[in-house]
């Protein structure tokens, strides 16, 4: 029983780490076709990005099904994925994106930081230059503001000037 609970908790923690990587490199990479809808105004109850939840729910259901038929303890991994999905739905879809029938904006603590971090994620247009890819973990807001500012400054500086400086530096050392 204790081992099963530990598997569920470890899976929830792993899912947040996996989600950070998947959000940054898949959703903001080759999977942008589905995720783009999440960065645009929603016109109905659902968006194409919700297909990611369907895929992960399908995997969790399969793990639970196979696990209950004697294939190790993988049903507890599926349960952890389901638990993570519930936390994602509450924190991300409900709290941050207000997909509930009521509005709540946190004024302090962890939920305020999570809310602000994800709002900063959406502060840029398109898939490039975003910060804070976690859904349940939020880096400090001051750090995210610095990252956004540094990226904006990098985009403003002329490319030719930076390239010329990069090439001139090694020649000066020779």
Short mmCIF file of C-alpha atoms in Angstrom, two decimals:
data_model
loop_
_atom_site.label_atom_id
_atom_site.label_comp_id
_atom_site.label_asym_id
_atom_site.label_seq_id
_atom_site.Cartn_x
_atom_site.Cartn_y
_atom_site.Cartn_z
CA UNK A 1 0.00 0.00 0.00
CA UNK A 2 2.78 2.44 0.92
CA UNK A 3 4.71 1.52 -2.21
CA UNK A 4 1.64 2.23 -4.35
CA UNK A 5 1.22 5.66 -2.75
CA UNK A 6 4.91 6.41 -3.34
CA UNK A 7 4.56 5.40 -7.00
CA UNK A 8 1.61 7.79 -7.39
CA UNK A 9 3.47 10.69 -5.72
CA UNK A 10 6.68 10.03 -7.68
CA UNK A 11 4.69 9.88 -10.91
CA UNK A 12 3.04 13.24 -10.18
CA UNK A 13 6.48 14.78 -9.57
CA UNK A 14 7.91 13.14 -12.70
CA UNK A 15 4.95 14.35 -14.76
CA UNK A 16 5.71 17.96 -13.85
CA UNK A 17 9.33 17.52 -14.98
CA UNK A 18 8.17 15.73 -18.13
CA UNK A 19 5.59 18.45 -18.78
CA UNK A 20 8.18 21.22 -18.55
CA UNK A 21 10.34 19.49 -21.17
CA UNK A 22 7.37 18.53 -23.37
CA UNK A 23 5.88 22.03 -23.16
CA UNK A 24 9.15 23.70 -24.13
CA UNK A 25 10.43 21.33 -26.80
CA UNK A 26 7.32 19.60 -28.17
CA UNK A 27 4.43 22.03 -27.69
CA UNK A 28 6.59 25.04 -28.55
CA UNK A 29 8.41 22.96 -31.18
CA UNK A 30 7.07 20.45 -33.67
CA UNK A 31 3.76 20.16 -31.74
CA UNK A 32 2.97 23.85 -32.12
CA UNK A 33 0.15 22.98 -34.52
CA UNK A 34 -1.96 21.76 -31.59
CA UNK A 35 -0.56 24.12 -28.95
CA UNK A 36 -0.98 27.33 -30.99
CA UNK A 37 -4.69 27.33 -30.14
CA UNK A 38 -3.75 27.74 -26.48
CA UNK A 39 -1.91 30.98 -27.25
CA UNK A 40 -4.81 32.45 -29.22
CA UNK A 41 -8.23 33.59 -28.02
CA UNK A 42 -10.52 30.62 -27.43
CA UNK A 43 -13.81 30.66 -29.33
CA UNK A 44 -15.59 27.78 -27.58
CA UNK A 45 -15.29 25.36 -24.69
CA UNK A 46 -12.43 23.45 -26.25
CA UNK A 47 -9.23 24.22 -28.12
CA UNK A 48 -7.00 22.04 -30.27
CA UNK A 49 -4.41 22.06 -27.46
CA UNK A 50 -6.83 19.92 -25.40
CA UNK A 51 -5.82 16.99 -27.62
CA UNK A 52 -2.64 16.74 -25.51
CA UNK A 53 -4.81 15.99 -22.47
CA UNK A 54 -6.69 13.35 -24.46
CA UNK A 55 -3.42 11.66 -25.47
CA UNK A 56 -2.06 11.62 -21.91
CA UNK A 57 -5.41 10.44 -20.51
CA UNK A 58 -5.37 7.60 -23.04
CA UNK A 59 -1.91 6.56 -21.87
CA UNK A 60 -3.00 6.71 -18.22
CA UNK A 61 -6.11 4.62 -18.97
CA UNK A 62 -4.00 2.04 -20.80
CA UNK A 63 -1.54 1.83 -17.88
CA UNK A 64 -4.38 1.38 -15.40
CA UNK A 65 -6.02 -1.25 -17.59
CA UNK A 66 -2.84 -3.27 -18.11
CA UNK A 67 -1.84 -2.87 -14.47
CA UNK A 68 -5.14 -4.23 -13.20
CA UNK A 69 -4.59 -7.27 -15.42
CA UNK A 70 -1.38 -8.22 -13.68
CA UNK A 71 1.32 -6.29 -15.54
CA UNK A 72 3.25 -5.08 -12.51
CA UNK A 73 2.24 -2.00 -10.60
CA UNK A 74 1.78 0.20 -13.65
CA UNK A 75 -1.80 1.00 -12.70
CA UNK A 76 -0.30 3.22 -9.99
CA UNK A 77 1.72 5.09 -12.60
CA UNK A 78 -1.56 5.57 -14.48
CA UNK A 79 -3.17 6.77 -11.25
CA UNK A 80 -0.33 9.26 -10.74
CA UNK A 81 -0.76 10.53 -14.30
CA UNK A 82 -4.48 10.91 -13.62
CA UNK A 83 -3.74 12.79 -10.39
CA UNK A 84 -1.38 15.09 -12.26
CA UNK A 85 -4.07 15.64 -14.90
CA UNK A 86 -6.52 16.67 -12.17
CA UNK A 87 -4.00 19.08 -10.63
CA UNK A 88 -3.27 20.48 -14.11
CA UNK A 89 -6.98 20.97 -14.75
CA UNK A 90 -7.48 22.78 -11.44
CA UNK A 91 -4.34 24.96 -11.52
CA UNK A 92 -3.82 25.60 -15.22
CA UNK A 93 -7.19 25.40 -16.94
CA UNK A 94 -9.22 26.64 -13.98
CA UNK A 95 -7.07 29.04 -12.01
CA UNK A 96 -4.83 30.52 -14.70
CA UNK A 97 -7.03 30.39 -17.80
CA UNK A 98 -10.37 30.82 -16.04
CA UNK A 99 -12.07 27.91 -17.82
CA UNK A 100 -14.38 27.53 -14.84
CA UNK A 101 -17.80 29.20 -14.65
CA UNK A 102 -16.45 31.58 -11.98
CA UNK A 103 -13.38 33.81 -11.72
CA UNK A 104 -10.74 33.75 -9.02
CA UNK A 105 -7.48 35.66 -9.17
CA UNK A 106 -5.14 34.76 -6.29
CA UNK A 107 -3.74 37.70 -4.34
CA UNK A 108 -0.85 36.03 -2.50
CA UNK A 109 1.26 32.93 -2.04
CA UNK A 110 1.96 29.98 -4.31
CA UNK A 111 -1.16 30.36 -6.46
CA UNK A 112 -0.41 34.02 -7.17
CA UNK A 113 3.13 33.09 -8.25
CA UNK A 114 1.82 30.26 -10.42
CA UNK A 115 -0.77 32.58 -11.95
CA UNK A 116 1.76 35.33 -12.67
CA UNK A 117 4.35 32.91 -14.08
CA UNK A 118 1.92 31.46 -16.56
CA UNK A 119 0.61 34.87 -17.54
CA UNK A 120 4.23 35.80 -18.32
CA UNK A 121 4.47 32.65 -20.42
CA UNK A 122 1.70 34.11 -22.56
CA UNK A 123 3.26 37.59 -22.63
CA UNK A 124 5.01 36.90 -25.95
CA UNK A 125 3.35 36.30 -29.29
CA UNK A 126 4.07 33.03 -31.01
CA UNK A 127 6.12 30.10 -29.84
CA UNK A 128 9.51 31.83 -29.48
CA UNK A 129 10.73 33.71 -26.43
CA UNK A 130 8.32 32.27 -23.87
CA UNK A 131 9.34 31.68 -20.26
CA UNK A 132 8.02 29.41 -17.48
CA UNK A 133 7.03 26.11 -19.05
CA UNK A 134 5.87 24.37 -15.88
CA UNK A 135 2.24 23.85 -15.00
CA UNK A 136 2.53 23.29 -11.25
CA UNK A 137 6.01 24.73 -10.65
CA UNK A 138 6.61 28.42 -11.13
CA UNK A 139 10.07 30.01 -10.95
CA UNK A 140 10.29 33.26 -8.98
CA UNK A 141 8.50 36.08 -10.79
CA UNK A 142 11.54 38.39 -10.62
CA UNK A 143 13.62 35.77 -12.42
CA UNK A 144 10.99 35.42 -15.14
CA UNK A 145 10.79 39.20 -15.60
CA UNK A 146 14.57 39.28 -16.05
CA UNK A 147 14.41 36.46 -18.62
CA UNK A 148 11.66 38.24 -20.58
CA UNK A 149 13.58 41.54 -20.50
CA UNK A 150 16.81 39.87 -21.65
CA UNK A 151 15.00 38.17 -24.53
CA UNK A 152 13.32 41.42 -25.58
CA UNK A 153 16.68 43.22 -25.51
CA UNK A 154 18.21 40.43 -27.59
CA UNK A 155 15.44 40.74 -30.16
CA UNK A 156 15.86 44.54 -30.34
CA UNK A 157 19.64 44.49 -30.93
CA UNK A 158 20.58 44.46 -34.63
CA UNK A 159 21.68 41.00 -35.77
CA UNK A 160 24.47 42.32 -37.93
CA UNK A 161 26.03 44.19 -35.05
CA UNK A 162 26.02 41.12 -32.77
CA UNK A 163 27.41 38.88 -35.51
CA UNK A 164 30.21 41.33 -36.32
CA UNK A 165 31.13 41.56 -32.64
CA UNK A 166 31.17 37.76 -32.30
CA UNK A 167 33.51 37.35 -35.28
CA UNK A 168 35.79 40.25 -34.32
CA UNK A 169 36.49 38.99 -30.81
CA UNK A 170 38.47 35.84 -31.81
CA UNK A 171 40.52 37.81 -34.37
CA UNK A 172 41.56 40.33 -31.70
CA UNK A 173 42.98 37.51 -29.58
CA UNK A 174 45.25 36.19 -32.37
#
